[in-house]
Amino acid sequence: MRIGELATRTGVPTRLLRYYEEQGLLTPDRAANGYRDYAEELVDRVGQIRGLLGAGLPTKIIKQVLPCLANPCTIRVATAPAELIATLERERDQMDAKISCLTRNRDAISAYLDAARHAPTTRPAPTA
């Protein structure tokens, strides 16, 4: 498929798909006329990339992780280099810290909303 179709099917702009290619995250084939030819399985691959980016992983790490993802629901691990494991542990710890912070902020907002909903309403005194 051409890049425009991949963009439509994934909801990812063509410019971003080209960036993924520059970063080594996608490898389309090239047709005889030089156009990119994206295989069907790259639709799922783009979804994986978007999910990993959304989780906060940088493209440098995603490039290392993608070979371990057989499809969107399966992770296969052959031999993971110790450096990759350490990097992923750090990333996971940073995600845990962000989740904790977001949870505290959400709980504080919820408490504020509960208090605001149950507070007596005050109306300004009528003016003469």
PDB file of C-alpha atoms in Angstrom:
ATOM      1  CA  MET A   1       0.000   0.000   0.000  1.00  0.00           C
ATOM      2  CA  ARG A   2       1.097   3.563  -0.517  1.00  0.00           C
ATOM      3  CA  ILE A   3       1.927   5.931   2.336  1.00  0.00           C
ATOM      4  CA  GLY A   4      -1.379   7.796   1.986  1.00  0.00           C
ATOM      5  CA  GLU A   5      -3.369   4.616   2.533  1.00  0.00           C
ATOM      6  CA  LEU A   6      -1.251   3.700   5.556  1.00  0.00           C
ATOM      7  CA  ALA A   7      -1.826   7.195   6.934  1.00  0.00           C
ATOM      8  CA  THR A   8      -5.573   6.858   6.440  1.00  0.00           C
ATOM      9  CA  ARG A   9      -5.762   3.393   7.976  1.00  0.00           C
ATOM     10  CA  THR A  10      -3.667   4.286  11.018  1.00  0.00           C
ATOM     11  CA  GLY A  11      -4.691   7.904  11.531  1.00  0.00           C
ATOM     12  CA  VAL A  12      -1.021   8.911  11.481  1.00  0.00           C
ATOM     13  CA  PRO A  13       0.037  11.760   9.168  1.00  0.00           C
ATOM     14  CA  THR A  14       2.329  10.881   6.270  1.00  0.00           C
ATOM     15  CA  ARG A  15       5.041  13.199   7.605  1.00  0.00           C
ATOM     16  CA  LEU A  16       5.088  11.228  10.852  1.00  0.00           C
ATOM     17  CA  LEU A  17       5.266   7.934   8.962  1.00  0.00           C
ATOM     18  CA  ARG A  18       8.300   9.270   7.083  1.00  0.00           C
ATOM     19  CA  TYR A  19       9.835  10.251  10.419  1.00  0.00           C
ATOM     20  CA  TYR A  20       9.291   6.698  11.715  1.00  0.00           C
ATOM     21  CA  GLU A  21      11.095   5.455   8.629  1.00  0.00           C
ATOM     22  CA  GLU A  22      13.984   7.882   9.222  1.00  0.00           C
ATOM     23  CA  GLN A  23      14.260   6.600  12.784  1.00  0.00           C
ATOM     24  CA  GLY A  24      14.386   2.983  11.579  1.00  0.00           C
ATOM     25  CA  LEU A  25      11.001   2.087  13.083  1.00  0.00           C
ATOM     26  CA  LEU A  26       9.352   1.284   9.739  1.00  0.00           C
ATOM     27  CA  THR A  27      10.959  -0.261   6.698  1.00  0.00           C
ATOM     28  CA  PRO A  28       8.759  -0.112   3.624  1.00  0.00           C
ATOM     29  CA  ASP A  29       9.704  -1.799   0.404  1.00  0.00           C
ATOM     30  CA  ARG A  30      10.343   0.336  -2.667  1.00  0.00           C
ATOM     31  CA  ALA A  31       8.441  -0.139  -5.890  1.00  0.00           C
ATOM     32  CA  ALA A  32      10.266   0.043  -9.234  1.00  0.00           C
ATOM     33  CA  ASN A  33       9.211   3.687  -9.535  1.00  0.00           C
ATOM     34  CA  GLY A  34      10.789   4.474  -6.137  1.00  0.00           C
ATOM     35  CA  TYR A  35       7.497   4.835  -4.252  1.00  0.00           C
ATOM     36  CA  ARG A  36       7.274   3.402  -0.780  1.00  0.00           C
ATOM     37  CA  ASP A  37       5.276   0.179  -0.597  1.00  0.00           C
ATOM     38  CA  TYR A  38       4.011  -0.535   2.917  1.00  0.00           C
ATOM     39  CA  ALA A  39       3.180  -4.144   3.751  1.00  0.00           C
ATOM     40  CA  GLU A  40      -0.112  -4.966   5.480  1.00  0.00           C
ATOM     41  CA  GLU A  41       1.602  -5.888   8.770  1.00  0.00           C
ATOM     42  CA  LEU A  42       2.934  -2.338   9.078  1.00  0.00           C
ATOM     43  CA  VAL A  43      -0.582  -1.182  10.007  1.00  0.00           C
ATOM     44  CA  ASP A  44      -0.190  -3.075  13.292  1.00  0.00           C
ATOM     45  CA  ARG A  45       3.433  -1.951  13.602  1.00  0.00           C
ATOM     46  CA  VAL A  46       2.377   1.709  13.459  1.00  0.00           C
ATOM     47  CA  GLY A  47      -0.121   0.959  16.248  1.00  0.00           C
ATOM     48  CA  GLN A  48       2.666  -0.553  18.328  1.00  0.00           C
ATOM     49  CA  ILE A  49       4.881   2.466  17.730  1.00  0.00           C
ATOM     50  CA  ARG A  50       2.087   4.866  18.699  1.00  0.00           C
ATOM     51  CA  GLY A  51       1.391   2.872  21.856  1.00  0.00           C
ATOM     52  CA  LEU A  52       5.036   2.841  22.902  1.00  0.00           C
ATOM     53  CA  LEU A  53       5.401   6.555  22.175  1.00  0.00           C
ATOM     54  CA  GLY A  54       2.233   7.169  24.172  1.00  0.00           C
ATOM     55  CA  ALA A  55       3.756   5.255  27.065  1.00  0.00           C
ATOM     56  CA  GLY A  56       6.642   7.702  27.014  1.00  0.00           C
ATOM     57  CA  LEU A  57       9.351   5.631  25.352  1.00  0.00           C
ATOM     58  CA  PRO A  58      11.723   7.510  23.044  1.00  0.00           C
ATOM     59  CA  THR A  59      12.174   6.290  19.473  1.00  0.00           C
ATOM     60  CA  LYS A  60      15.729   5.139  20.241  1.00  0.00           C
ATOM     61  CA  ILE A  61      14.383   2.588  22.737  1.00  0.00           C
ATOM     62  CA  ILE A  62      11.349   1.714  20.622  1.00  0.00           C
ATOM     63  CA  LYS A  63      13.721   0.715  17.820  1.00  0.00           C
ATOM     64  CA  GLN A  64      15.324  -1.788  20.206  1.00  0.00           C
ATOM     65  CA  VAL A  65      12.001  -3.100  21.535  1.00  0.00           C
ATOM     66  CA  LEU A  66      10.130  -3.550  18.233  1.00  0.00           C
ATOM     67  CA  PRO A  67      11.942  -6.756  17.236  1.00  0.00           C
ATOM     68  CA  CYS A  68      10.604  -8.347  20.452  1.00  0.00           C
ATOM     69  CA  LEU A  69       6.994  -7.627  19.483  1.00  0.00           C
ATOM     70  CA  ALA A  70       5.741 -10.355  17.183  1.00  0.00           C
ATOM     71  CA  ASN A  71       2.302  -8.745  16.866  1.00  0.00           C
ATOM     72  CA  PRO A  72       0.269  -6.260  18.903  1.00  0.00           C
ATOM     73  CA  CYS A  73      -0.549  -8.863  21.571  1.00  0.00           C
ATOM     74  CA  THR A  74       2.567 -11.051  21.693  1.00  0.00           C
ATOM     75  CA  ILE A  75       6.003 -10.372  23.103  1.00  0.00           C
ATOM     76  CA  ARG A  76       8.800 -12.747  22.259  1.00  0.00           C
ATOM     77  CA  VAL A  77      12.150 -12.583  23.958  1.00  0.00           C
ATOM     78  CA  ALA A  78      15.131 -14.445  22.628  1.00  0.00           C
ATOM     79  CA  THR A  79      18.189 -12.854  24.144  1.00  0.00           C
ATOM     80  CA  ALA A  80      17.763  -9.378  25.506  1.00  0.00           C
ATOM     81  CA  PRO A  81      20.995  -7.460  26.020  1.00  0.00           C
ATOM     82  CA  ALA A  82      21.626  -6.427  29.627  1.00  0.00           C
ATOM     83  CA  GLU A  83      21.826  -2.783  28.516  1.00  0.00           C
ATOM     84  CA  LEU A  84      18.329  -2.941  26.999  1.00  0.00           C
ATOM     85  CA  ILE A  85      16.934  -4.561  30.136  1.00  0.00           C
ATOM     86  CA  ALA A  86      18.473  -1.845  32.309  1.00  0.00           C
ATOM     87  CA  THR A  87      17.156   0.881  30.009  1.00  0.00           C
ATOM     88  CA  LEU A  88      13.657  -0.581  30.046  1.00  0.00           C
ATOM     89  CA  GLU A  89      13.748  -0.898  33.842  1.00  0.00           C
ATOM     90  CA  ARG A  90      14.606   2.812  34.091  1.00  0.00           C
ATOM     91  CA  GLU A  91      11.830   3.707  31.661  1.00  0.00           C
ATOM     92  CA  ARG A  92       9.360   1.569  33.608  1.00  0.00           C
ATOM     93  CA  ASP A  93      10.372   3.238  36.869  1.00  0.00           C
ATOM     94  CA  GLN A  94       9.882   6.663  35.294  1.00  0.00           C
ATOM     95  CA  MET A  95       6.439   5.582  34.061  1.00  0.00           C
ATOM     96  CA  ASP A  96       5.557   4.368  37.572  1.00  0.00           C
ATOM     97  CA  ALA A  97       6.547   7.757  38.974  1.00  0.00           C
ATOM     98  CA  LYS A  98       4.424   9.560  36.369  1.00  0.00           C
ATOM     99  CA  ILE A  99       1.475   7.268  37.090  1.00  0.00           C
ATOM    100  CA  SER A 100       1.819   7.963  40.806  1.00  0.00           C
ATOM    101  CA  CYS A 101       1.902  11.716  40.203  1.00  0.00           C
ATOM    102  CA  LEU A 102      -1.078  11.579  37.849  1.00  0.00           C
ATOM    103  CA  THR A 103      -3.007   9.470  40.368  1.00  0.00           C
ATOM    104  CA  ARG A 104      -2.345  12.007  43.145  1.00  0.00           C
ATOM    105  CA  ASN A 105      -3.417  14.873  40.875  1.00  0.00           C
ATOM    106  CA  ARG A 106      -6.563  13.028  39.783  1.00  0.00           C
ATOM    107  CA  ASP A 107      -7.456  12.249  43.400  1.00  0.00           C
ATOM    108  CA  ALA A 108      -6.916  15.889  44.397  1.00  0.00           C
ATOM    109  CA  ILE A 109      -9.158  17.081  41.564  1.00  0.00           C
ATOM    110  CA  SER A 110     -11.815  14.523  42.528  1.00  0.00           C
ATOM    111  CA  ALA A 111     -11.700  15.689  46.145  1.00  0.00           C
ATOM    112  CA  TYR A 112     -12.028  19.303  45.034  1.00  0.00           C
ATOM    113  CA  LEU A 113     -14.997  18.466  42.798  1.00  0.00           C
ATOM    114  CA  ASP A 114     -16.707  16.523  45.606  1.00  0.00           C
ATOM    115  CA  ALA A 115     -16.212  19.422  47.992  1.00  0.00           C
ATOM    116  CA  ALA A 116     -17.418  21.951  45.412  1.00  0.00           C
ATOM    117  CA  ARG A 117     -20.545  19.911  44.655  1.00  0.00           C
ATOM    118  CA  HIS A 118     -21.462  19.618  48.324  1.00  0.00           C
ATOM    119  CA  ALA A 119     -20.587  23.142  49.398  1.00  0.00           C
ATOM    120  CA  PRO A 120     -23.537  25.386  50.165  1.00  0.00           C
ATOM    121  CA  THR A 121     -24.142  27.799  47.367  1.00  0.00           C
ATOM    122  CA  THR A 122     -23.777  31.399  48.303  1.00  0.00           C
ATOM    123  CA  ARG A 123     -25.680  34.021  46.485  1.00  0.00           C
ATOM    124  CA  PRO A 124     -24.771  37.689  46.487  1.00  0.00           C
ATOM    125  CA  ALA A 125     -27.017  39.886  48.606  1.00  0.00           C
ATOM    126  CA  PRO A 126     -29.523  41.888  46.569  1.00  0.00           C
ATOM    127  CA  THR A 127     -28.536  45.459  45.941  1.00  0.00           C
ATOM    128  CA  ALA A 128     -30.890  48.322  46.720  1.00  0.00           C
TER     129      ALA A 128
END
